[in-house]
Amino acid sequence: MNYPVSHSVSQENSSRLMDLTMKMRHVWSQHVYWTRLLLISIAERLDDEKATTDRLLQNPGDIADIYAAYYDLDTARKIEQLLTEHLTIGAELITALRDGDTAKADKLNREWYANADKMAEAFSTINPYYNREKLKDMLYSHLKLTTQEVAMRLAKKYPEDIRAFNEVEAEAAMMADYFTDGIVKQFPMYFD
């Protein structure tokens, strides 16, 4: 039996939602993929470290570009700056861990979590549907999972390293959907 389909969302607005969902998932998957490639480059002392770093550092701008479609330029720049800081600290942390510099690694780890706090605050300030504590929990989980991935790679426990990355990847998709959902709820006129 064929049931009539109710279309409460116009085709155009449905396309906008799909477009935002796909863009957000893409930039967050790129975030974790290029982070992983940099982790491997640093851990294995590969010659592509600078090129990989340069590519990874395009990601904050890509994420900020999505937000620039809904928020002012200062907000997009703040997001880009905080994400750049997140990635830069992470790269320095991986290097310190690889080199066995525990004092520097501890300092950088504290900075990494402080940066996560700033990101949770910044995102929750711009969007009432971004809960600061939920964001903080997601970002802390992201850091914890990434730290596990780094530890397994540096210990040359490659199957565990891959399993850890699988968790990082799954969490990035969940985070992307959370960020998309907040935008859709705050700006329903673009998606209804």
Short mmCIF file of N, CA, C and O in Angstrom, two decimals, residues 6-103:
data_model
loop_
_atom_site.label_atom_id
_atom_site.label_comp_id
_atom_site.label_asym_id
_atom_site.label_seq_id
_atom_site.Cartn_x
_atom_site.Cartn_y
_atom_site.Cartn_z
N SER A 6 3.94 13.24 3.57
CA SER A 6 3.74 14.61 4.02
C SER A 6 5.05 15.37 3.85
O SER A 6 6.10 14.92 4.27
N HIS A 7 4.97 16.52 3.21
CA HIS A 7 6.15 17.35 3.02
C HIS A 7 5.99 18.63 3.83
O HIS A 7 5.47 19.61 3.34
N SER A 8 6.47 18.58 5.08
CA SER A 8 6.40 19.79 5.91
C SER A 8 7.60 20.69 5.66
O SER A 8 7.62 21.84 6.03
N VAL A 9 8.62 20.15 5.03
CA VAL A 9 9.83 20.91 4.73
C VAL A 9 9.93 21.03 3.22
O VAL A 9 9.81 20.04 2.51
N SER A 10 10.12 22.23 2.74
CA SER A 10 10.23 22.40 1.29
C SER A 10 11.48 21.70 0.78
O SER A 10 12.42 21.45 1.52
N GLN A 11 11.45 21.38 -0.49
CA GLN A 11 12.60 20.72 -1.12
C GLN A 11 13.86 21.55 -0.95
O GLN A 11 14.92 21.03 -0.63
N GLU A 12 13.75 22.86 -1.15
CA GLU A 12 14.91 23.75 -1.04
C GLU A 12 15.47 23.73 0.39
O GLU A 12 16.68 23.61 0.58
N ASN A 13 14.60 23.85 1.37
CA ASN A 13 15.07 23.87 2.76
C ASN A 13 15.61 22.53 3.19
O ASN A 13 16.54 22.45 3.98
N SER A 14 15.02 21.45 2.67
CA SER A 14 15.54 20.11 2.95
C SER A 14 16.95 19.98 2.38
O SER A 14 17.83 19.38 3.00
N SER A 15 17.17 20.55 1.21
CA SER A 15 18.50 20.53 0.60
C SER A 15 19.49 21.33 1.43
O SER A 15 20.66 20.95 1.56
N ARG A 16 19.04 22.44 2.00
CA ARG A 16 19.91 23.24 2.87
C ARG A 16 20.34 22.45 4.10
O ARG A 16 21.49 22.52 4.51
N LEU A 17 19.40 21.74 4.67
CA LEU A 17 19.72 20.92 5.84
C LEU A 17 20.72 19.83 5.47
O LEU A 17 21.71 19.61 6.18
N MET A 18 20.48 19.16 4.36
CA MET A 18 21.41 18.12 3.92
C MET A 18 22.78 18.70 3.63
O MET A 18 23.81 18.13 3.99
N ASP A 19 22.80 19.87 2.99
CA ASP A 19 24.07 20.53 2.66
C ASP A 19 24.85 20.87 3.94
O ASP A 19 26.05 20.61 4.03
N LEU A 20 24.17 21.46 4.92
CA LEU A 20 24.83 21.80 6.18
C LEU A 20 25.33 20.54 6.89
O LEU A 20 26.46 20.50 7.37
N THR A 21 24.50 19.52 6.94
CA THR A 21 24.89 18.26 7.59
C THR A 21 26.13 17.68 6.95
O THR A 21 27.09 17.31 7.64
N MET A 22 26.15 17.64 5.63
CA MET A 22 27.28 17.05 4.91
C MET A 22 28.54 17.91 5.07
O MET A 22 29.63 17.38 5.27
N LYS A 23 28.39 19.22 4.99
CA LYS A 23 29.56 20.10 5.16
C LYS A 23 30.14 19.97 6.56
O LYS A 23 31.36 19.90 6.73
N MET A 24 29.27 19.95 7.57
CA MET A 24 29.76 19.88 8.95
C MET A 24 30.44 18.53 9.20
O MET A 24 31.52 18.48 9.82
N ARG A 25 29.84 17.45 8.72
CA ARG A 25 30.49 16.14 8.88
C ARG A 25 31.83 16.10 8.13
O ARG A 25 32.79 15.52 8.62
N HIS A 26 31.86 16.70 6.96
CA HIS A 26 33.10 16.70 6.18
C HIS A 26 34.22 17.43 6.92
O HIS A 26 35.33 16.89 7.04
N VAL A 27 33.96 18.63 7.41
CA VAL A 27 35.04 19.39 8.05
C VAL A 27 35.51 18.73 9.34
O VAL A 27 36.71 18.77 9.66
N TRP A 28 34.59 18.11 10.08
CA TRP A 28 35.02 17.43 11.31
C TRP A 28 35.72 16.11 11.01
O TRP A 28 36.63 15.71 11.72
N SER A 29 35.34 15.44 9.93
CA SER A 29 36.10 14.24 9.56
C SER A 29 37.47 14.64 9.07
O SER A 29 38.47 13.98 9.39
N GLN A 30 37.57 15.73 8.32
CA GLN A 30 38.88 16.23 7.90
C GLN A 30 39.73 16.61 9.11
O GLN A 30 40.94 16.38 9.12
N HIS A 31 39.10 17.16 10.12
CA HIS A 31 39.79 17.52 11.36
C HIS A 31 40.50 16.30 11.96
O HIS A 31 41.69 16.36 12.27
N VAL A 32 39.79 15.20 12.08
CA VAL A 32 40.40 14.02 12.71
C VAL A 32 41.31 13.27 11.75
O VAL A 32 42.32 12.69 12.18
N TYR A 33 41.01 13.27 10.46
CA TYR A 33 41.89 12.56 9.51
C TYR A 33 43.25 13.25 9.41
O TYR A 33 44.29 12.59 9.46
N TRP A 34 43.25 14.57 9.25
CA TRP A 34 44.52 15.27 9.12
C TRP A 34 45.27 15.30 10.45
O TRP A 34 46.50 15.29 10.46
N THR A 35 44.54 15.31 11.57
CA THR A 35 45.21 15.17 12.86
C THR A 35 45.91 13.82 12.94
O THR A 35 47.05 13.71 13.39
N ARG A 36 45.22 12.78 12.48
CA ARG A 36 45.83 11.45 12.49
C ARG A 36 47.08 11.40 11.61
O ARG A 36 48.10 10.83 11.99
N LEU A 37 46.97 11.98 10.43
CA LEU A 37 48.14 11.97 9.54
C LEU A 37 49.31 12.73 10.16
O LEU A 37 50.47 12.31 10.04
N LEU A 38 49.00 13.83 10.85
CA LEU A 38 50.08 14.56 11.52
C LEU A 38 50.65 13.74 12.67
O LEU A 38 51.87 13.72 12.87
N LEU A 39 49.80 13.08 13.43
CA LEU A 39 50.27 12.20 14.51
C LEU A 39 51.26 11.18 13.96
O LEU A 39 52.34 10.98 14.52
N ILE A 40 50.92 10.56 12.86
CA ILE A 40 51.81 9.56 12.25
C ILE A 40 53.11 10.22 11.79
O ILE A 40 54.20 9.69 12.02
N SER A 41 53.00 11.39 11.17
CA SER A 41 54.20 12.10 10.71
C SER A 41 55.14 12.43 11.86
O SER A 41 56.35 12.25 11.76
N ILE A 42 54.56 12.93 12.97
CA ILE A 42 55.39 13.28 14.12
C ILE A 42 55.96 12.03 14.76
O ILE A 42 57.17 11.96 15.03
N ALA A 43 55.12 11.04 15.01
CA ALA A 43 55.56 9.82 15.69
C ALA A 43 56.66 9.11 14.92
O ALA A 43 57.62 8.61 15.51
N GLU A 44 56.53 9.09 13.60
CA GLU A 44 57.48 8.36 12.76
C GLU A 44 58.57 9.25 12.18
O GLU A 44 59.38 8.79 11.38
N ARG A 45 58.56 10.52 12.57
CA ARG A 45 59.57 11.49 12.11
C ARG A 45 59.65 11.52 10.57
O ARG A 45 60.72 11.46 9.98
N LEU A 46 58.48 11.66 9.96
CA LEU A 46 58.40 11.66 8.50
C LEU A 46 58.71 13.04 7.93
O LEU A 46 58.48 14.07 8.59
N ASP A 47 59.18 13.04 6.72
CA ASP A 47 59.54 14.30 6.06
C ASP A 47 58.33 15.16 5.68
O ASP A 47 58.50 16.32 5.33
N ASP A 48 57.14 14.58 5.75
CA ASP A 48 55.95 15.34 5.34
C ASP A 48 55.31 16.11 6.49
O ASP A 48 54.23 16.66 6.33
N GLU A 49 55.98 16.20 7.63
CA GLU A 49 55.36 16.83 8.80
C GLU A 49 54.93 18.27 8.53
O GLU A 49 53.80 18.65 8.86
N LYS A 50 55.78 19.09 7.91
CA LYS A 50 55.40 20.48 7.65
C LYS A 50 54.23 20.57 6.68
O LYS A 50 53.28 21.32 6.92
N ALA A 51 54.29 19.81 5.60
CA ALA A 51 53.20 19.84 4.61
C ALA A 51 51.89 19.35 5.24
O ALA A 51 50.82 19.93 4.99
N THR A 52 51.98 18.33 6.07
CA THR A 52 50.79 17.81 6.74
C THR A 52 50.25 18.82 7.74
O THR A 52 49.03 19.03 7.84
N THR A 53 51.14 19.47 8.47
CA THR A 53 50.73 20.52 9.41
C THR A 53 50.02 21.65 8.67
O THR A 53 48.96 22.13 9.10
N ASP A 54 50.62 22.08 7.56
CA ASP A 54 50.01 23.17 6.79
C ASP A 54 48.60 22.80 6.34
O ASP A 54 47.68 23.62 6.40
N ARG A 55 48.41 21.56 5.89
CA ARG A 55 47.08 21.14 5.44
C ARG A 55 46.11 21.06 6.61
O ARG A 55 44.96 21.50 6.52
N LEU A 56 46.57 20.52 7.74
CA LEU A 56 45.72 20.43 8.92
C LEU A 56 45.25 21.81 9.36
O LEU A 56 44.09 22.00 9.72
N LEU A 57 46.14 22.78 9.30
CA LEU A 57 45.79 24.12 9.77
C LEU A 57 44.86 24.89 8.84
O LEU A 57 44.43 25.99 9.16
N GLN A 58 44.48 24.29 7.70
CA GLN A 58 43.41 24.85 6.87
C GLN A 58 42.05 24.54 7.48
O GLN A 58 41.07 25.25 7.24
N ASN A 59 41.99 23.48 8.28
CA ASN A 59 40.72 22.99 8.82
C ASN A 59 39.98 24.01 9.68
O ASN A 59 38.75 24.15 9.53
N PRO A 60 40.65 24.74 10.59
CA PRO A 60 39.89 25.73 11.37
C PRO A 60 39.18 26.77 10.49
O PRO A 60 38.05 27.15 10.79
N GLY A 61 39.82 27.18 9.39
CA GLY A 61 39.16 28.11 8.48
C GLY A 61 37.97 27.49 7.78
O GLY A 61 36.96 28.16 7.56
N ASP A 62 38.10 26.20 7.45
CA ASP A 62 36.98 25.50 6.81
C ASP A 62 35.78 25.42 7.75
O ASP A 62 34.63 25.60 7.32
N ILE A 63 36.04 25.14 9.01
CA ILE A 63 34.95 25.09 10.00
C ILE A 63 34.37 26.49 10.20
O ILE A 63 33.15 26.68 10.21
N ALA A 64 35.25 27.48 10.33
CA ALA A 64 34.79 28.87 10.52
C ALA A 64 33.94 29.34 9.34
O ALA A 64 32.99 30.10 9.53
N ASP A 65 34.28 28.89 8.13
CA ASP A 65 33.49 29.29 6.95
C ASP A 65 32.04 28.85 7.07
O ASP A 65 31.13 29.57 6.63
N ILE A 66 31.81 27.69 7.64
CA ILE A 66 30.43 27.24 7.84
C ILE A 66 29.70 28.20 8.78
O ILE A 66 28.57 28.62 8.52
N TYR A 67 30.36 28.57 9.87
CA TYR A 67 29.74 29.47 10.84
C TYR A 67 29.55 30.87 10.29
O TYR A 67 28.61 31.58 10.67
N ALA A 68 30.43 31.29 9.38
CA ALA A 68 30.32 32.63 8.79
C ALA A 68 29.02 32.81 8.01
O ALA A 68 28.57 33.94 7.83
N ALA A 69 28.41 31.72 7.58
CA ALA A 69 27.14 31.81 6.87
C ALA A 69 25.98 32.16 7.81
O ALA A 69 24.91 32.59 7.35
N TYR A 70 26.19 32.00 9.11
CA TYR A 70 25.11 32.21 10.10
C TYR A 70 25.44 33.28 11.14
O TYR A 70 24.53 33.82 11.78
N TYR A 71 26.71 33.55 11.34
CA TYR A 71 27.15 34.46 12.39
C TYR A 71 28.04 35.54 11.80
O TYR A 71 28.47 35.45 10.66
N ASP A 72 28.37 36.53 12.62
CA ASP A 72 29.21 37.62 12.13
C ASP A 72 30.66 37.17 11.98
O ASP A 72 31.06 36.11 12.46
N LEU A 73 31.43 38.00 11.31
CA LEU A 73 32.82 37.69 11.00
C LEU A 73 33.66 37.50 12.26
O LEU A 73 34.53 36.62 12.30
N ASP A 74 33.43 38.31 13.28
CA ASP A 74 34.20 38.16 14.53
C ASP A 74 33.97 36.79 15.16
O ASP A 74 34.91 36.19 15.69
N THR A 75 32.75 36.31 15.12
CA THR A 75 32.44 34.98 15.67
C THR A 75 33.18 33.90 14.88
O THR A 75 33.80 33.01 15.47
N ALA A 76 33.14 33.99 13.56
CA ALA A 76 33.84 33.00 12.73
C ALA A 76 35.34 33.03 13.00
O ALA A 76 35.99 31.98 13.11
N ARG A 77 35.89 34.23 13.15
CA ARG A 77 37.33 34.36 13.43
C ARG A 77 37.69 33.76 14.79
O ARG A 77 38.75 33.14 14.93
N LYS A 78 36.84 33.97 15.77
CA LYS A 78 37.09 33.42 17.11
C LYS A 78 37.10 31.90 17.05
O LYS A 78 37.95 31.24 17.66
N ILE A 79 36.15 31.31 16.34
CA ILE A 79 36.10 29.85 16.18
C ILE A 79 37.38 29.37 15.50
O ILE A 79 38.01 28.41 15.95
N GLU A 80 37.79 30.06 14.44
CA GLU A 80 39.01 29.67 13.73
C GLU A 80 40.23 29.76 14.65
O GLU A 80 41.08 28.86 14.67
N GLN A 81 40.31 30.84 15.42
CA GLN A 81 41.46 31.03 16.31
C GLN A 81 41.53 29.94 17.38
O GLN A 81 42.59 29.37 17.64
N LEU A 82 40.38 29.61 17.99
CA LEU A 82 40.36 28.59 19.04
C LEU A 82 40.69 27.20 18.49
O LEU A 82 41.41 26.42 19.13
N LEU A 83 40.19 26.89 17.29
CA LEU A 83 40.50 25.60 16.68
C LEU A 83 41.96 25.51 16.24
O LEU A 83 42.59 24.46 16.35
N THR A 84 42.51 26.62 15.76
CA THR A 84 43.92 26.65 15.40
C THR A 84 44.77 26.40 16.65
O THR A 84 45.74 25.63 16.62
N GLU A 85 44.41 27.06 17.74
CA GLU A 85 45.11 26.86 19.01
C GLU A 85 45.02 25.39 19.45
O GLU A 85 46.01 24.80 19.86
N HIS A 86 43.84 24.81 19.32
CA HIS A 86 43.62 23.40 19.67
C HIS A 86 44.58 22.49 18.89
O HIS A 86 45.23 21.61 19.46
N LEU A 87 44.67 22.71 17.59
CA LEU A 87 45.52 21.86 16.75
C LEU A 87 47.00 22.10 17.00
O LEU A 87 47.80 21.15 17.01
N THR A 88 47.38 23.35 17.21
CA THR A 88 48.78 23.68 17.46
C THR A 88 49.26 23.08 18.78
O THR A 88 50.35 22.49 18.85
N ILE A 89 48.44 23.22 19.82
CA ILE A 89 48.79 22.61 21.11
C ILE A 89 48.89 21.10 20.96
O ILE A 89 49.83 20.47 21.47
N GLY A 90 47.94 20.50 20.24
CA GLY A 90 47.95 19.06 20.05
C GLY A 90 49.22 18.58 19.37
O GLY A 90 49.83 17.58 19.78
N ALA A 91 49.66 19.29 18.34
CA ALA A 91 50.89 18.91 17.63
C ALA A 91 52.11 19.02 18.55
O ALA A 91 52.97 18.13 18.57
N GLU A 92 52.17 20.09 19.33
CA GLU A 92 53.28 20.26 20.27
C GLU A 92 53.25 19.18 21.34
O GLU A 92 54.30 18.68 21.76
N LEU A 93 52.05 18.80 21.76
CA LEU A 93 51.90 17.76 22.78
C LEU A 93 52.38 16.41 22.24
O LEU A 93 53.10 15.68 22.95
N ILE A 94 52.01 16.08 21.03
CA ILE A 94 52.47 14.82 20.43
C ILE A 94 53.99 14.79 20.38
O ILE A 94 54.62 13.78 20.73
N THR A 95 54.59 15.90 19.97
CA THR A 95 56.05 15.98 19.88
C THR A 95 56.69 15.81 21.26
O THR A 95 57.66 15.06 21.41
N ALA A 96 56.14 16.48 22.26
CA ALA A 96 56.68 16.35 23.62
C ALA A 96 56.57 14.92 24.14
O ALA A 96 57.50 14.39 24.75
N LEU A 97 55.44 14.28 23.86
CA LEU A 97 55.27 12.89 24.28
C LEU A 97 56.24 11.97 23.55
O LEU A 97 56.85 11.08 24.15
N ARG A 98 56.39 12.18 22.26
CA ARG A 98 57.34 11.38 21.47
C ARG A 98 58.76 11.52 22.02
O ARG A 98 59.51 10.55 22.12
N ASP A 99 59.12 12.75 22.42
CA ASP A 99 60.47 13.03 22.89
C ASP A 99 60.67 12.73 24.37
O ASP A 99 61.77 12.92 24.89
N GLY A 100 59.60 12.28 25.05
CA GLY A 100 59.71 11.95 26.47
C GLY A 100 59.84 13.16 27.39
O GLY A 100 60.29 13.03 28.53
N ASP A 101 59.44 14.33 26.93
CA ASP A 101 59.51 15.55 27.72
C ASP A 101 58.21 15.68 28.53
O ASP A 101 57.28 16.39 28.14
N THR A 102 58.15 14.97 29.66
CA THR A 102 56.91 14.89 30.43
C THR A 102 56.49 16.23 31.03
O THR A 102 55.30 16.52 31.11
N ALA A 103 57.47 17.04 31.44
CA ALA A 103 57.12 18.35 32.02
C ALA A 103 56.41 19.21 30.97
O ALA A 103 55.37 19.82 31.24
#
